Amino acid sequence: MMVHEKIAKDAFKPDRESHIKIDHNICKEKCKIKYCLFVCPGHLYSFNEELNEICVEFAGCLECGTCKIACIEGAIDWSYPRGEYGVQYRYG
Ligand code: SF4
């Protein structure tokens, strides 16, 4: 089974408030490479041309923590979603 087929089986219960916060000042002023756009296995980060800033679709987060580590400028404040919220992995 391919990875995307396994991920498609997971269920998500999104909280109203994002568990991922982006410091847009750091992002705009310091970060040139924007690793978050490339490392997220869920492809949840994008650059919003209208807002001229990075956005994240937190509801589909797989809770791997990769984006927090990859953001070498420290612009991403990431924590686990509150209890009962977030991804529910399903096997089989
Ligand atoms: Fe993507 Fe993982 Fe960051 Fe969630 S924790 S936004 S899945 S890189």
Coordinates of C-alpha atoms and ligand atoms in Angstrom, one line a residue, residues 20 39-42 44-45 56 61-67 78, ligand 1:
I20 CA 0.3 25.9 14.3
V39 CA 8.9 19.4 3.8
C40 CA 5.3 18.9 5.0
P41 CA 4.1 15.4 4.0
G42 CA 0.6 16.7 3.8
L44 CA -0.3 21.9 3.9
Y45 CA 1.8 25.0 3.5
V56 CA -1.1 26.5 6.6
C61 CA -1.9 18.1 10.0
L62 CA -0.4 14.7 10.5
E63 CA 1.3 15.8 13.7
C64 CA 4.8 14.8 12.6
G65 CA 6.4 18.0 13.7
T66 CA 8.6 18.3 10.6
C67 CA 7.7 21.9 9.9
W78 CA 3.9 24.2 16.7
Ligands
SF4_1 FE1 2.8 19.2 7.9 FE2 3.9 17.6 9.8 FE3 3.9 20.3 10.1 FE4 1.6 18.9 10.3 S1 3.4 18.8 11.7 S2 1.9 20.9 9.2 S3 2.0 17.3 8.8 S4 5.0 19.2 8.5

